[in-house]
Coordinates of C-alpha atoms in Angstrom, one line a residue:
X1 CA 37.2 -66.7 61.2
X2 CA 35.0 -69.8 59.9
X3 CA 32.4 -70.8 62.7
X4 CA 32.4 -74.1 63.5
X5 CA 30.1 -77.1 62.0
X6 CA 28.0 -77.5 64.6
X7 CA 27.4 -73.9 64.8
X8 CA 26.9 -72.6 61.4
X9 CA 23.0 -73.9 61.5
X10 CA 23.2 -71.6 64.4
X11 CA 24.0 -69.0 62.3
X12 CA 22.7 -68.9 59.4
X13 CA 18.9 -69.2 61.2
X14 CA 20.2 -65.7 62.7
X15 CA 21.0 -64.2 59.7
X16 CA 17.3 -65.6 57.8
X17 CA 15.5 -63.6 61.0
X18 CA 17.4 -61.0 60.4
X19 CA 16.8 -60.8 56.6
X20 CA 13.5 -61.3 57.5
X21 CA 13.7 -57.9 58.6
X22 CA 15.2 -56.0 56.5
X23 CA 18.4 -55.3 54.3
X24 CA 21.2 -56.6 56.5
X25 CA 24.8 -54.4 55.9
X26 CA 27.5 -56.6 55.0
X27 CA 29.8 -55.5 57.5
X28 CA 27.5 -56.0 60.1
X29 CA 27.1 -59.8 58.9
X30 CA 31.1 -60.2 58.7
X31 CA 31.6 -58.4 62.1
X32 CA 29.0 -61.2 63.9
X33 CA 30.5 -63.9 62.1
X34 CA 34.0 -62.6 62.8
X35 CA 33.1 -63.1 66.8
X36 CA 32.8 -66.3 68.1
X37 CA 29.6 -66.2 70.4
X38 CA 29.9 -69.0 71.8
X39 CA 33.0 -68.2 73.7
X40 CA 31.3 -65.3 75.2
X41 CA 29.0 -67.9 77.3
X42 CA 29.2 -70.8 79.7
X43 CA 29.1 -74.2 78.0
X44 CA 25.6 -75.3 79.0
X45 CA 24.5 -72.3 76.5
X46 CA 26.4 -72.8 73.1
X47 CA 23.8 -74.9 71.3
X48 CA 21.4 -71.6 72.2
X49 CA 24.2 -69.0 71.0
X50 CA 22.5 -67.8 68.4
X51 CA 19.0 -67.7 69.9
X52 CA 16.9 -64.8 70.5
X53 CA 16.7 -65.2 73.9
X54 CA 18.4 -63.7 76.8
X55 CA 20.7 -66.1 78.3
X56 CA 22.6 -66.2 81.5
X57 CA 26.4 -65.0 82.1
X58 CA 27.9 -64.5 85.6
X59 CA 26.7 -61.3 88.3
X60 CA 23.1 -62.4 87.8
X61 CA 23.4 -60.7 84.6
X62 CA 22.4 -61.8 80.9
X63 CA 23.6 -61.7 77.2
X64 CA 20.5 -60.2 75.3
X65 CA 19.5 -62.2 72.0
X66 CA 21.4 -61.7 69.1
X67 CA 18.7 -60.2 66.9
X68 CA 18.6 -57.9 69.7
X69 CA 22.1 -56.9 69.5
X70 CA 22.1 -57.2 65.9
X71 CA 18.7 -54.5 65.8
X72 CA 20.7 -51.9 67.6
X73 CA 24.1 -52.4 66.5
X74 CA 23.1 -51.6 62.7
X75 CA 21.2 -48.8 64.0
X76 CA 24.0 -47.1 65.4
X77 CA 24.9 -47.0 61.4
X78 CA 28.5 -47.1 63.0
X79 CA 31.3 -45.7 60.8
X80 CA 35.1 -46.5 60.6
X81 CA 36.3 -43.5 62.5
X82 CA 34.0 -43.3 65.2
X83 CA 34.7 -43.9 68.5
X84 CA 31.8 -45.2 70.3
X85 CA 31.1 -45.9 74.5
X86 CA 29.2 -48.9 75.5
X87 CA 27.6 -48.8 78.9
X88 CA 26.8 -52.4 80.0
X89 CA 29.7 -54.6 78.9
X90 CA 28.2 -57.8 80.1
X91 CA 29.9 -60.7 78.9
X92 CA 31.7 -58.3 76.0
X93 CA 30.4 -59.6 73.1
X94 CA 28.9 -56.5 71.7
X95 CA 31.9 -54.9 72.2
X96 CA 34.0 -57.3 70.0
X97 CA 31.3 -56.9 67.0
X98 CA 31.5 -53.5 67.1
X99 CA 35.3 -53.5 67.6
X100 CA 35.4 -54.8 63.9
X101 CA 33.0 -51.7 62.8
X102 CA 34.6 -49.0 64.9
X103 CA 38.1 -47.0 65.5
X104 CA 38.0 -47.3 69.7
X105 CA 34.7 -48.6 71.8
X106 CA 35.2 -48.1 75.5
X107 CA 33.0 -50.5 77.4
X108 CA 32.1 -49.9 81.3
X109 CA 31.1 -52.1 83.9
X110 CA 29.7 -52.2 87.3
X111 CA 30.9 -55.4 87.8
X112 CA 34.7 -56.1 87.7
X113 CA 34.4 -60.1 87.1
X114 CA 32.2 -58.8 83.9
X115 CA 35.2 -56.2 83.3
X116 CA 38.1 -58.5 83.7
X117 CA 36.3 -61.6 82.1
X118 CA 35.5 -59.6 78.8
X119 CA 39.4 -58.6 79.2
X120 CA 40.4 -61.6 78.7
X121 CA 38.4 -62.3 76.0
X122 CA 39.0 -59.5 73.9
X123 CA 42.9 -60.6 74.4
X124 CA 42.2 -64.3 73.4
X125 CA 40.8 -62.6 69.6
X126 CA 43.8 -60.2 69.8
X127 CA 41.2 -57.1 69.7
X128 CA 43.2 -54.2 70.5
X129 CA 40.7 -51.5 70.2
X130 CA 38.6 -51.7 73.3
X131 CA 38.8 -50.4 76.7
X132 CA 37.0 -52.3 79.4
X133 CA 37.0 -50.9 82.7
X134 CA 34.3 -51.4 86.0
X135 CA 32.8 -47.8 86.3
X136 CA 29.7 -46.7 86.8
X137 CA 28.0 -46.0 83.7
X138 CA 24.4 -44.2 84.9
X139 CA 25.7 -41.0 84.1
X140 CA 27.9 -42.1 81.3
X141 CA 31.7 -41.0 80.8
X142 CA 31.3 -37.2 81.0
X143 CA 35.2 -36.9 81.3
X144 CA 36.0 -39.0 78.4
X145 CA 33.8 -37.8 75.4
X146 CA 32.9 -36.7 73.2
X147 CA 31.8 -39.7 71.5
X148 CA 30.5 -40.9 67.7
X149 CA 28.1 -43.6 69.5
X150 CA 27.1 -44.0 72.7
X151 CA 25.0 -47.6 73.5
X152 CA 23.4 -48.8 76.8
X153 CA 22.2 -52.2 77.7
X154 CA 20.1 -50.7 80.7
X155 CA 17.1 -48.9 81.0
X156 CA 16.6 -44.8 82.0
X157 CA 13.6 -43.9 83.3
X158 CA 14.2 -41.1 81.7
X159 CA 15.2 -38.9 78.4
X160 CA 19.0 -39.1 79.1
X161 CA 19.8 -35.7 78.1
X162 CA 23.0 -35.4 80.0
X163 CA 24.5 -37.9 77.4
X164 CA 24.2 -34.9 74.7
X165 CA 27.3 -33.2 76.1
X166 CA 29.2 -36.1 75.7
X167 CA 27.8 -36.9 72.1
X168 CA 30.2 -35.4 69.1
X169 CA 28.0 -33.5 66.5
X170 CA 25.4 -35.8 64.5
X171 CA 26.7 -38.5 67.2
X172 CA 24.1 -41.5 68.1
X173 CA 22.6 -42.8 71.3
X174 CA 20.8 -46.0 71.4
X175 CA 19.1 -46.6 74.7
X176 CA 16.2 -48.4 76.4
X177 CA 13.5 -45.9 78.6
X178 CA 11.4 -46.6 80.6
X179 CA 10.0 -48.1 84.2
X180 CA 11.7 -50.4 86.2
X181 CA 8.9 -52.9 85.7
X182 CA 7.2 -53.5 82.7
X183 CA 8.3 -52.9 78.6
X184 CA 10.8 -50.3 77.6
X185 CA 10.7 -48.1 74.2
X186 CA 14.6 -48.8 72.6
X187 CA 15.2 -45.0 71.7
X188 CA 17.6 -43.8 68.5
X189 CA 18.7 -40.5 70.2
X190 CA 20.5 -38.5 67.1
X191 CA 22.3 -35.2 68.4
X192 CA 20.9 -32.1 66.2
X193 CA 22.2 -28.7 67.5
X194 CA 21.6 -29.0 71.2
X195 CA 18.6 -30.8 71.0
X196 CA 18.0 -35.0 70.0
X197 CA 16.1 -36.2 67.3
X198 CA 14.3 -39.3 69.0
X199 CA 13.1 -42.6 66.8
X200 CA 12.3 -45.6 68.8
X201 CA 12.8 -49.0 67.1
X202 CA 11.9 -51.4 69.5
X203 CA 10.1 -52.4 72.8
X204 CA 12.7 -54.4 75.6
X205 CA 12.1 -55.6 79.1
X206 CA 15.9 -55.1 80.2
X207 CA 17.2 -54.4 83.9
X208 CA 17.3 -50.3 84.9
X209 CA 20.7 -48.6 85.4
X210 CA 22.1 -49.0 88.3
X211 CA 24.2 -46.4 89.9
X212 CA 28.0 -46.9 91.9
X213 CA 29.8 -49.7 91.2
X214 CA 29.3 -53.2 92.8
X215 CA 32.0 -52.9 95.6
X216 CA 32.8 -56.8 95.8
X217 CA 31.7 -58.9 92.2

């Protein structure tokens, strides 16, 4: 897919921060310029799509930057087989980059306009490997696992250790921990035996999991 004009400036300032960085893997770059971002987010936001900013979708919730997405996406070093579980599918996005990098990404939801919106979505770029569905995602998807991957877009307070039973062997968690309130460490959680290997590779300010599901949005 070839980004629009007025949005490959956009793009190609995402992919010099990301550079910036680091080495970049190629299939990561084709995967983000594969999506469309901008029809992931209301119209007042597409001359930001490709900010690193947090930006507004509906529930009160937000799309995190795309560096953001970008940082934690390549660190979950995702590989053609794997089936990965994304807990937070906010406006979906993430889930359609990594659908290009994956075999299956199941993406939950405690908010079914979120759900059914990203639906939609993934329908409109005829993506055929993701499950969306509203569920509550706090204690992951212990009946559905194991998993290759397993990414959250909310904060534990915690060492989410219960996520290692649902984690195939040498399987990857990437997750934010920490308060409520205040900064918290993005954790690489790599599944050694019965025990993680923990490497954090970022600091976020991102909302905390919430438990249940919202019972009317």
């Amino acid at each position: 897919m070839t980004l629009p004009l007025d949005d490959r400036e956009g793009f190609a300032a995402f992919l010099l921060r990301l550079r910036g960085r680091g080495a970049v893997p190629k299939a990561l770059i084709a995967a983000f310029e594969a999506t469309p971002r901008r029809g992931f987010l209301s119209g007042q936001f597409h001359s930001f799509a490709w900010s690193d900013g947090m930006l507004p979708i509906e529930c009160g919730e937000a799309i995190e930057g795309a560096d953001l997405q970008a940082a934690v996406i390549a660190a979950l070093a995702i590989e053609p087989g794997n089936r990965v579980l994304e807990i937070g599918t906010g406006s979906g996005y993430t889930a359609a980059v990594m659908s290009r990098l994956a075999a299956r990404i199941v993406t939950i939801d405690r908010y079914k306009t979120l759900t059914e919106q990203a639906r939609q979505r993934f329908e409109a770029l005829a993506i055929g490997n993701v499950v969306a569905r509203q569920a509550d995602g706090s204690n992951g998807l212990a009946n559905e696992g194991p998993f290759d991957r397993i990414v959250a877009w909310a904060a534990f307070d915690s060492l989410p250790r219960f996520l290692l039973d649902q984690l195939s062997s040498g399987g990857i968690v990437i997750a934010p921990i920490g308060p409520e309130e205040g900064e918290q460490v993005v954790a690489k959680l790599t599944k050694v035996g019965s025990r993680f290997e923990r490497e954090d590779i970022g600091i976020v300010r991102l909302q905390p999991i919430l438990r249940s599901v919202a019972a009317v949005i």
